Amino acid sequence: SQQGEEDPQALSIQEGENATMNCSYKTSINNLQWYRQNSGRGLVHLILIRSNEREKHSGRLRVTLDTSKKSSSLLITASRAADTASYFCATDASYSGGSNYKLTFGKGTLLTVNP
Amino acid sequence: NAGVMQNPRHLVRRRGQEARLRCSPMKGHSHVYWYRQLPEEGLKFMVYLQKENIIDESGMPKERFSAEFPKEGPSILRIQQVVRGDSAAYFCASSPPMGGTGYSYEQFFGPGTRLTVL
């Protein structure tokens, strides 16, 4: 079953606005990571948040993690046209016998920032 | 500090041919992972290797697919007798040795190899 699922599937906003993407997962995790992928390109690592952390910031990015709801959100403030990309969350498992190296990705949120 | 390198970036093969995908991890990284991305899908884990060892190949098809990470040189993902369904983007990621228990490090991804099977 799908571990990480992003919501919404697609998001279109104007430059300068904030963009919020959500990720839900099913099993307990060690860490949750967010990645960006530009069309036809590789993945760029954005941020990792550990299961004992609730919030993390990096530049214009803010990530929250609610382990009780098994969900995370990625907020991009003051968006730019260059932020247009697909955004994926990836989780690793912490259940007994699970492997914390095996990342499970959702299908991603396609963010379009219009100039 | 060069990132994860993959080559070729694009590979075209006819059905029945072999595909060899190469991955050089980031300097200081001894763990390599291969993922496959089908169109409009997220990445799916295939295999996890350390130098000269396959740690977990649970995501890799049992037939036609193999992976190695020799003592010297890049990691290789090999697909024999390719079929159209193998067309996908194949990404390699690397991470430094994991410290302690229960924590993993960020996985840094290469640009991917886009395989097209005609």
Short mmCIF file of N, CA, C and O in Angstrom, two decimals, chain A:
data_model
loop_
_atom_site.label_atom_id
_atom_site.label_comp_id
_atom_site.label_asym_id
_atom_site.label_seq_id
_atom_site.Cartn_x
_atom_site.Cartn_y
_atom_site.Cartn_z
N SER A 1 0.85 -1.19 0.00
CA SER A 1 0.00 0.00 0.00
C SER A 1 0.89 1.24 0.00
O SER A 1 2.04 1.20 0.40
N GLN A 2 0.35 2.33 -0.52
CA GLN A 2 1.09 3.56 -0.62
C GLN A 2 1.43 4.08 0.77
O GLN A 2 0.57 4.24 1.63
N GLN A 3 2.72 4.37 1.03
CA GLN A 3 3.09 4.87 2.33
C GLN A 3 2.92 6.38 2.39
O GLN A 3 2.21 6.90 3.23
N GLY A 4 3.60 7.09 1.48
CA GLY A 4 3.47 8.53 1.48
C GLY A 4 2.52 8.96 0.38
O GLY A 4 2.68 8.56 -0.76
N GLU A 5 1.55 9.77 0.71
CA GLU A 5 0.64 10.28 -0.31
C GLU A 5 0.54 11.78 -0.16
O GLU A 5 0.21 12.29 0.92
N GLU A 6 0.83 12.49 -1.25
CA GLU A 6 0.81 13.94 -1.20
C GLU A 6 -0.57 14.46 -1.60
O GLU A 6 -1.29 13.86 -2.39
N ASP A 7 -0.85 15.63 -1.07
CA ASP A 7 -2.14 16.26 -1.33
C ASP A 7 -1.91 17.77 -1.34
O ASP A 7 -1.23 18.28 -0.44
N PRO A 8 -2.36 18.55 -2.30
CA PRO A 8 -3.14 18.07 -3.46
C PRO A 8 -2.24 17.44 -4.52
O PRO A 8 -1.03 17.51 -4.42
N GLN A 9 -2.83 16.88 -5.54
CA GLN A 9 -2.05 16.33 -6.64
C GLN A 9 -1.44 17.44 -7.47
O GLN A 9 -0.35 17.28 -8.03
N ALA A 10 -2.17 18.56 -7.58
CA ALA A 10 -1.68 19.69 -8.35
C ALA A 10 -2.09 20.98 -7.67
O ALA A 10 -3.18 21.06 -7.08
N LEU A 11 -1.23 21.97 -7.75
CA LEU A 11 -1.47 23.26 -7.08
C LEU A 11 -0.93 24.37 -7.98
O LEU A 11 0.23 24.30 -8.39
N SER A 12 -1.78 25.36 -8.26
CA SER A 12 -1.35 26.47 -9.11
C SER A 12 -1.55 27.77 -8.34
O SER A 12 -2.65 28.04 -7.86
N ILE A 13 -0.49 28.55 -8.20
CA ILE A 13 -0.57 29.80 -7.44
C ILE A 13 0.16 30.91 -8.19
O ILE A 13 0.87 30.65 -9.17
N GLN A 14 0.01 32.12 -7.70
CA GLN A 14 0.71 33.27 -8.27
C GLN A 14 2.02 33.50 -7.51
O GLN A 14 2.12 33.20 -6.31
N GLU A 15 2.96 34.04 -8.22
CA GLU A 15 4.25 34.38 -7.60
C GLU A 15 4.02 35.27 -6.39
O GLU A 15 3.17 36.18 -6.41
N GLY A 16 4.74 34.98 -5.32
CA GLY A 16 4.59 35.77 -4.09
C GLY A 16 3.67 35.13 -3.07
O GLY A 16 3.76 35.42 -1.87
N GLU A 17 2.79 34.25 -3.54
CA GLU A 17 1.88 33.57 -2.63
C GLU A 17 2.62 32.43 -1.93
O GLU A 17 3.68 32.00 -2.34
N ASN A 18 1.99 31.94 -0.86
CA ASN A 18 2.54 30.77 -0.17
C ASN A 18 1.92 29.49 -0.74
O ASN A 18 0.76 29.49 -1.16
N ALA A 19 2.69 28.43 -0.73
CA ALA A 19 2.19 27.14 -1.20
C ALA A 19 2.31 26.13 -0.07
O ALA A 19 3.36 26.02 0.57
N THR A 20 1.24 25.40 0.17
CA THR A 20 1.24 24.37 1.21
C THR A 20 0.89 23.02 0.59
O THR A 20 -0.11 22.89 -0.11
N MET A 21 1.74 22.06 0.86
CA MET A 21 1.51 20.70 0.38
C MET A 21 1.50 19.76 1.58
O MET A 21 2.25 19.98 2.53
N ASN A 22 0.68 18.75 1.51
CA ASN A 22 0.54 17.83 2.63
C ASN A 22 0.94 16.42 2.22
O ASN A 22 0.88 16.06 1.05
N CYS A 23 1.32 15.66 3.22
CA CYS A 23 1.73 14.28 3.01
C CYS A 23 1.17 13.44 4.13
O CYS A 23 1.30 13.81 5.31
N SER A 24 0.54 12.34 3.80
CA SER A 24 0.05 11.42 4.82
C SER A 24 0.73 10.07 4.62
O SER A 24 1.07 9.70 3.50
N TYR A 25 0.91 9.36 5.70
CA TYR A 25 1.55 8.06 5.62
C TYR A 25 0.85 7.11 6.58
O TYR A 25 0.03 7.54 7.40
N LYS A 26 1.16 5.83 6.46
CA LYS A 26 0.37 4.83 7.18
C LYS A 26 1.09 4.21 8.37
O LYS A 26 0.48 3.94 9.40
N THR A 27 2.38 3.93 8.22
CA THR A 27 3.08 3.22 9.30
C THR A 27 3.99 4.17 10.06
O THR A 27 4.26 5.28 9.63
N SER A 28 4.49 3.71 11.19
CA SER A 28 5.42 4.53 11.98
C SER A 28 6.70 4.76 11.20
O SER A 28 7.12 3.91 10.42
N ILE A 29 7.30 5.90 11.40
CA ILE A 29 8.49 6.26 10.63
C ILE A 29 9.63 6.69 11.53
O ILE A 29 9.41 7.04 12.69
N ASN A 30 10.83 6.65 10.98
CA ASN A 30 12.00 7.25 11.63
C ASN A 30 12.14 8.70 11.19
O ASN A 30 12.39 9.58 11.99
N ASN A 31 12.06 8.89 9.88
CA ASN A 31 12.27 10.22 9.31
C ASN A 31 11.31 10.43 8.15
O ASN A 31 10.83 9.46 7.55
N LEU A 32 11.09 11.69 7.82
CA LEU A 32 10.34 12.03 6.64
C LEU A 32 11.15 13.06 5.88
O LEU A 32 11.69 14.01 6.48
N GLN A 33 11.27 12.86 4.59
CA GLN A 33 12.08 13.77 3.78
C GLN A 33 11.21 14.35 2.66
O GLN A 33 10.30 13.69 2.17
N TRP A 34 11.51 15.57 2.29
CA TRP A 34 10.86 16.21 1.16
C TRP A 34 11.89 16.43 0.05
O TRP A 34 13.03 16.85 0.31
N TYR A 35 11.44 16.15 -1.18
CA TYR A 35 12.29 16.31 -2.34
C TYR A 35 11.55 17.13 -3.39
O TYR A 35 10.31 17.14 -3.44
N ARG A 36 12.32 17.78 -4.25
CA ARG A 36 11.76 18.50 -5.39
C ARG A 36 12.30 17.87 -6.66
O ARG A 36 13.47 17.49 -6.72
N GLN A 37 11.45 17.80 -7.66
CA GLN A 37 11.88 17.28 -8.96
C GLN A 37 11.36 18.20 -10.05
O GLN A 37 10.14 18.35 -10.22
N ASN A 38 12.29 18.79 -10.76
CA ASN A 38 11.89 19.57 -11.92
C ASN A 38 11.61 18.61 -13.07
O ASN A 38 12.17 17.51 -13.13
N SER A 39 10.78 19.04 -13.99
CA SER A 39 10.32 18.17 -15.06
C SER A 39 11.48 17.49 -15.77
O SER A 39 12.39 18.15 -16.27
N GLY A 40 11.45 16.17 -15.79
CA GLY A 40 12.47 15.41 -16.49
C GLY A 40 13.85 15.42 -15.85
O GLY A 40 14.83 15.04 -16.49
N ARG A 41 13.92 15.87 -14.63
CA ARG A 41 15.23 15.94 -13.96
C ARG A 41 15.29 15.04 -12.75
O ARG A 41 14.34 14.33 -12.44
N GLY A 42 16.43 15.08 -12.06
CA GLY A 42 16.59 14.29 -10.84
C GLY A 42 15.94 14.94 -9.64
O GLY A 42 15.35 16.01 -9.74
N LEU A 43 16.05 14.29 -8.50
CA LEU A 43 15.46 14.79 -7.27
C LEU A 43 16.46 15.62 -6.49
O LEU A 43 17.62 15.25 -6.37
N VAL A 44 15.98 16.71 -5.95
CA VAL A 44 16.80 17.56 -5.10
C VAL A 44 16.29 17.43 -3.67
O VAL A 44 15.09 17.61 -3.41
N HIS A 45 17.19 17.08 -2.76
CA HIS A 45 16.80 16.93 -1.36
C HIS A 45 16.54 18.30 -0.76
O HIS A 45 17.37 19.20 -0.86
N LEU A 46 15.37 18.46 -0.13
CA LEU A 46 15.02 19.75 0.47
C LEU A 46 15.25 19.75 1.96
O LEU A 46 15.92 20.63 2.50
N ILE A 47 14.68 18.77 2.64
CA ILE A 47 14.72 18.82 4.10
C ILE A 47 14.36 17.45 4.68
O ILE A 47 13.59 16.72 4.09
N LEU A 48 14.98 17.11 5.80
CA LEU A 48 14.67 15.88 6.53
C LEU A 48 14.18 16.27 7.91
O LEU A 48 14.79 17.11 8.56
N ILE A 49 13.09 15.66 8.33
CA ILE A 49 12.59 15.90 9.68
C ILE A 49 12.48 14.56 10.39
O ILE A 49 11.97 13.58 9.83
N ARG A 50 13.02 14.49 11.59
CA ARG A 50 13.01 13.23 12.33
C ARG A 50 11.69 13.06 13.07
O ARG A 50 10.99 14.04 13.35
N SER A 51 11.41 11.84 13.45
CA SER A 51 10.11 11.55 14.05
C SER A 51 9.92 12.24 15.41
O SER A 51 8.79 12.43 15.86
N ASN A 52 11.02 12.65 16.04
CA ASN A 52 10.89 13.33 17.33
C ASN A 52 10.90 14.85 17.18
O ASN A 52 10.95 15.57 18.17
N GLU A 53 10.88 15.32 15.95
CA GLU A 53 10.82 16.76 15.69
C GLU A 53 9.42 17.13 15.23
O GLU A 53 8.73 16.32 14.60
N ARG A 54 9.02 18.35 15.49
CA ARG A 54 7.68 18.79 15.11
C ARG A 54 7.70 19.81 13.99
O ARG A 54 6.74 19.95 13.23
N GLU A 55 8.80 20.57 13.91
CA GLU A 55 8.86 21.62 12.91
C GLU A 55 10.33 21.86 12.56
O GLU A 55 11.21 21.74 13.41
N LYS A 56 10.53 22.22 11.30
CA LYS A 56 11.88 22.50 10.85
C LYS A 56 11.83 23.56 9.76
O LYS A 56 10.89 23.58 8.95
N HIS A 57 12.82 24.44 9.74
CA HIS A 57 12.85 25.52 8.76
C HIS A 57 14.15 25.42 7.96
O HIS A 57 15.19 25.03 8.46
N SER A 58 14.03 25.82 6.69
CA SER A 58 15.22 25.96 5.86
C SER A 58 14.91 27.01 4.82
O SER A 58 14.19 26.76 3.87
N GLY A 59 15.45 28.21 5.01
CA GLY A 59 15.17 29.30 4.07
C GLY A 59 13.69 29.60 4.00
O GLY A 59 13.04 29.88 5.01
N ARG A 60 13.12 29.50 2.80
CA ARG A 60 11.69 29.77 2.63
C ARG A 60 10.82 28.53 2.87
O ARG A 60 9.62 28.58 2.65
N LEU A 61 11.44 27.45 3.31
CA LEU A 61 10.71 26.21 3.54
C LEU A 61 10.43 26.02 5.02
O LEU A 61 11.28 26.28 5.87
N ARG A 62 9.22 25.55 5.28
CA ARG A 62 8.86 25.18 6.65
C ARG A 62 8.15 23.84 6.59
O ARG A 62 7.18 23.68 5.86
N VAL A 63 8.67 22.89 7.34
CA VAL A 63 8.09 21.55 7.37
C VAL A 63 7.58 21.27 8.77
O VAL A 63 8.25 21.57 9.75
N THR A 64 6.38 20.71 8.83
CA THR A 64 5.85 20.27 10.12
C THR A 64 5.58 18.77 10.05
O THR A 64 5.38 18.20 8.98
N LEU A 65 5.60 18.16 11.20
CA LEU A 65 5.35 16.72 11.29
C LEU A 65 4.45 16.46 12.48
O LEU A 65 4.74 16.91 13.60
N ASP A 66 3.36 15.77 12.23
CA ASP A 66 2.43 15.37 13.30
C ASP A 66 2.35 13.85 13.28
O ASP A 66 1.63 13.27 12.47
N THR A 67 3.11 13.21 14.15
CA THR A 67 3.16 11.74 14.13
C THR A 67 1.85 11.13 14.63
O THR A 67 1.54 10.00 14.28
N SER A 68 1.08 11.87 15.43
CA SER A 68 -0.19 11.32 15.90
C SER A 68 -1.19 11.22 14.76
O SER A 68 -2.04 10.33 14.74
N LYS A 69 -1.08 12.13 13.80
CA LYS A 69 -1.96 12.11 12.63
C LYS A 69 -1.28 11.48 11.43
O LYS A 69 -1.89 11.36 10.36
N LYS A 70 -0.02 11.10 11.61
CA LYS A 70 0.75 10.52 10.51
C LYS A 70 0.68 11.44 9.28
O LYS A 70 0.28 11.03 8.17
N SER A 71 1.05 12.68 9.50
CA SER A 71 1.00 13.64 8.39
C SER A 71 2.10 14.67 8.53
O SER A 71 2.62 14.93 9.62
N SER A 72 2.45 15.25 7.39
CA SER A 72 3.47 16.30 7.34
C SER A 72 3.00 17.35 6.34
O SER A 72 2.22 17.06 5.44
N SER A 73 3.48 18.56 6.52
CA SER A 73 3.18 19.60 5.54
C SER A 73 4.46 20.33 5.18
O SER A 73 5.37 20.47 5.99
N LEU A 74 4.50 20.76 3.93
CA LEU A 74 5.61 21.56 3.42
C LEU A 74 5.03 22.90 3.00
O LEU A 74 4.12 22.96 2.17
N LEU A 75 5.55 23.96 3.59
CA LEU A 75 5.11 25.31 3.25
C LEU A 75 6.26 26.03 2.56
O LEU A 75 7.39 26.05 3.07
N ILE A 76 5.97 26.57 1.39
CA ILE A 76 6.94 27.40 0.68
C ILE A 76 6.40 28.82 0.72
O ILE A 76 5.31 29.10 0.21
N THR A 77 7.14 29.70 1.35
CA THR A 77 6.68 31.09 1.46
C THR A 77 7.21 31.93 0.31
O THR A 77 8.26 31.62 -0.28
N ALA A 78 6.46 32.99 -0.01
CA ALA A 78 6.88 33.93 -1.06
C ALA A 78 7.37 33.19 -2.30
O ALA A 78 8.52 33.33 -2.73
N SER A 79 6.50 32.39 -2.87
CA SER A 79 6.90 31.50 -3.97
C SER A 79 7.40 32.29 -5.18
O SER A 79 7.04 33.45 -5.40
N ARG A 80 8.25 31.60 -5.95
CA ARG A 80 8.83 32.16 -7.17
C ARG A 80 8.53 31.23 -8.32
O ARG A 80 8.28 30.04 -8.11
N ALA A 81 8.60 31.75 -9.52
CA ALA A 81 8.37 30.91 -10.71
C ALA A 81 9.32 29.73 -10.73
O ALA A 81 8.96 28.63 -11.16
N ALA A 82 10.53 29.92 -10.21
CA ALA A 82 11.53 28.85 -10.20
C ALA A 82 11.16 27.72 -9.23
O ALA A 82 11.78 26.65 -9.27
N ASP A 83 10.17 27.93 -8.39
CA ASP A 83 9.72 26.87 -7.49
C ASP A 83 8.82 25.87 -8.20
O ASP A 83 8.46 24.84 -7.62
N THR A 84 8.44 26.17 -9.43
CA THR A 84 7.60 25.25 -10.20
C THR A 84 8.30 23.91 -10.35
O THR A 84 9.40 23.83 -10.88
N ALA A 85 7.67 22.86 -9.85
CA ALA A 85 8.27 21.53 -9.83
C ALA A 85 7.27 20.57 -9.20
O ALA A 85 6.21 20.97 -8.72
N SER A 86 7.63 19.30 -9.18
CA SER A 86 6.88 18.30 -8.40
C SER A 86 7.56 18.13 -7.07
O SER A 86 8.80 18.10 -6.99
N TYR A 87 6.77 18.00 -6.03
CA TYR A 87 7.30 17.85 -4.68
C TYR A 87 6.84 16.51 -4.12
O TYR A 87 5.66 16.17 -4.17
N PHE A 88 7.81 15.77 -3.59
CA PHE A 88 7.54 14.43 -3.07
C PHE A 88 7.93 14.36 -1.60
O PHE A 88 8.95 14.92 -1.19
N CYS A 89 7.12 13.63 -0.85
CA CYS A 89 7.56 13.27 0.49
C CYS A 89 8.00 11.81 0.45
O CYS A 89 7.50 11.02 -0.35
N ALA A 90 8.97 11.48 1.26
CA ALA A 90 9.48 10.12 1.32
C ALA A 90 9.64 9.73 2.77
O ALA A 90 10.19 10.49 3.57
N THR A 91 9.16 8.55 3.09
CA THR A 91 9.23 8.08 4.46
C THR A 91 10.04 6.81 4.53
O THR A 91 10.19 6.08 3.55
N ASP A 92 10.60 6.54 5.70
CA ASP A 92 11.24 5.27 5.96
C ASP A 92 10.57 4.63 7.16
O ASP A 92 10.02 5.31 8.02
N ALA A 93 10.59 3.32 7.21
CA ALA A 93 9.78 2.60 8.20
C ALA A 93 10.54 2.41 9.49
O ALA A 93 11.76 2.28 9.50
N SER A 94 9.83 2.37 10.59
CA SER A 94 10.48 2.10 11.88
C SER A 94 9.84 0.91 12.59
O SER A 94 10.16 0.62 13.72
N TYR A 95 8.93 0.21 11.89
CA TYR A 95 8.30 -0.93 12.56
C TYR A 95 9.30 -2.06 12.68
O TYR A 95 10.29 -2.10 11.97
N SER A 96 9.03 -2.97 13.57
CA SER A 96 9.95 -4.07 13.83
C SER A 96 10.24 -4.83 12.55
O SER A 96 9.34 -5.23 11.84
N GLY A 97 11.49 -4.96 12.26
CA GLY A 97 11.88 -5.64 11.03
C GLY A 97 11.89 -4.72 9.84
O GLY A 97 12.24 -5.11 8.75
N GLY A 98 11.48 -3.48 10.06
CA GLY A 98 11.48 -2.53 8.96
C GLY A 98 12.86 -2.00 8.70
O GLY A 98 13.78 -2.15 9.50
N SER A 99 13.01 -1.37 7.57
CA SER A 99 14.32 -0.88 7.18
C SER A 99 14.25 0.63 7.03
O SER A 99 13.42 1.13 6.29
N ASN A 100 15.13 1.33 7.71
CA ASN A 100 15.02 2.78 7.64
C ASN A 100 15.78 3.36 6.47
O ASN A 100 15.91 4.57 6.37
N TYR A 101 16.28 2.52 5.59
CA TYR A 101 16.94 3.05 4.40
C TYR A 101 15.99 3.02 3.20
O TYR A 101 16.23 3.65 2.20
N LYS A 102 14.92 2.26 3.30
CA LYS A 102 14.04 2.05 2.16
C LYS A 102 13.02 3.16 2.13
O LYS A 102 12.03 3.16 2.85
N LEU A 103 13.26 4.17 1.28
CA LEU A 103 12.34 5.28 1.19
C LEU A 103 11.14 4.91 0.36
O LEU A 103 11.26 4.26 -0.68
N THR A 104 9.98 5.32 0.83
CA THR A 104 8.75 5.11 0.09
C THR A 104 8.21 6.48 -0.30
O THR A 104 7.99 7.34 0.56
N PHE A 105 8.02 6.66 -1.59
CA PHE A 105 7.59 7.95 -2.14
C PHE A 105 6.12 7.92 -2.51
O PHE A 105 5.59 6.90 -2.93
N GLY A 106 5.48 9.09 -2.39
CA GLY A 106 4.15 9.25 -2.95
C GLY A 106 4.26 9.65 -4.41
O GLY A 106 5.35 9.68 -4.98
N LYS A 107 3.11 9.98 -4.98
CA LYS A 107 3.09 10.34 -6.41
C LYS A 107 3.43 11.81 -6.61
O LYS A 107 3.60 12.26 -7.74
N GLY A 108 3.47 12.59 -5.53
CA GLY A 108 3.91 13.96 -5.64
C GLY A 108 2.81 14.98 -5.83
O GLY A 108 1.69 14.65 -6.22
N THR A 109 3.16 16.22 -5.54
CA THR A 109 2.29 17.37 -5.82
C THR A 109 2.97 18.20 -6.89
O THR A 109 4.13 18.59 -6.72
N LEU A 110 2.26 18.46 -7.96
CA LEU A 110 2.80 19.30 -9.03
C LEU A 110 2.45 20.75 -8.72
O LEU A 110 1.28 21.13 -8.75
N LEU A 111 3.46 21.53 -8.40
CA LEU A 111 3.27 22.95 -8.08
C LEU A 111 3.61 23.80 -9.29
O LEU A 111 4.70 23.66 -9.85
N THR A 112 2.70 24.67 -9.66
CA THR A 112 2.95 25.63 -10.73
C THR A 112 2.85 27.02 -10.14
O THR A 112 1.81 27.38 -9.55
N VAL A 113 3.92 27.79 -10.26
CA VAL A 113 3.92 29.17 -9.78
C VAL A 113 3.91 30.07 -11.00
O VAL A 113 4.87 30.09 -11.78
N ASN A 114 2.84 30.81 -11.16
CA ASN A 114 2.67 31.68 -12.32
C ASN A 114 3.29 33.05 -12.07
O ASN A 114 3.06 33.65 -11.03
N PRO A 115 4.06 33.55 -13.04
CA PRO A 115 4.70 34.85 -12.86
C PRO A 115 3.69 35.99 -12.83
O PRO A 115 2.58 35.85 -13.32
#
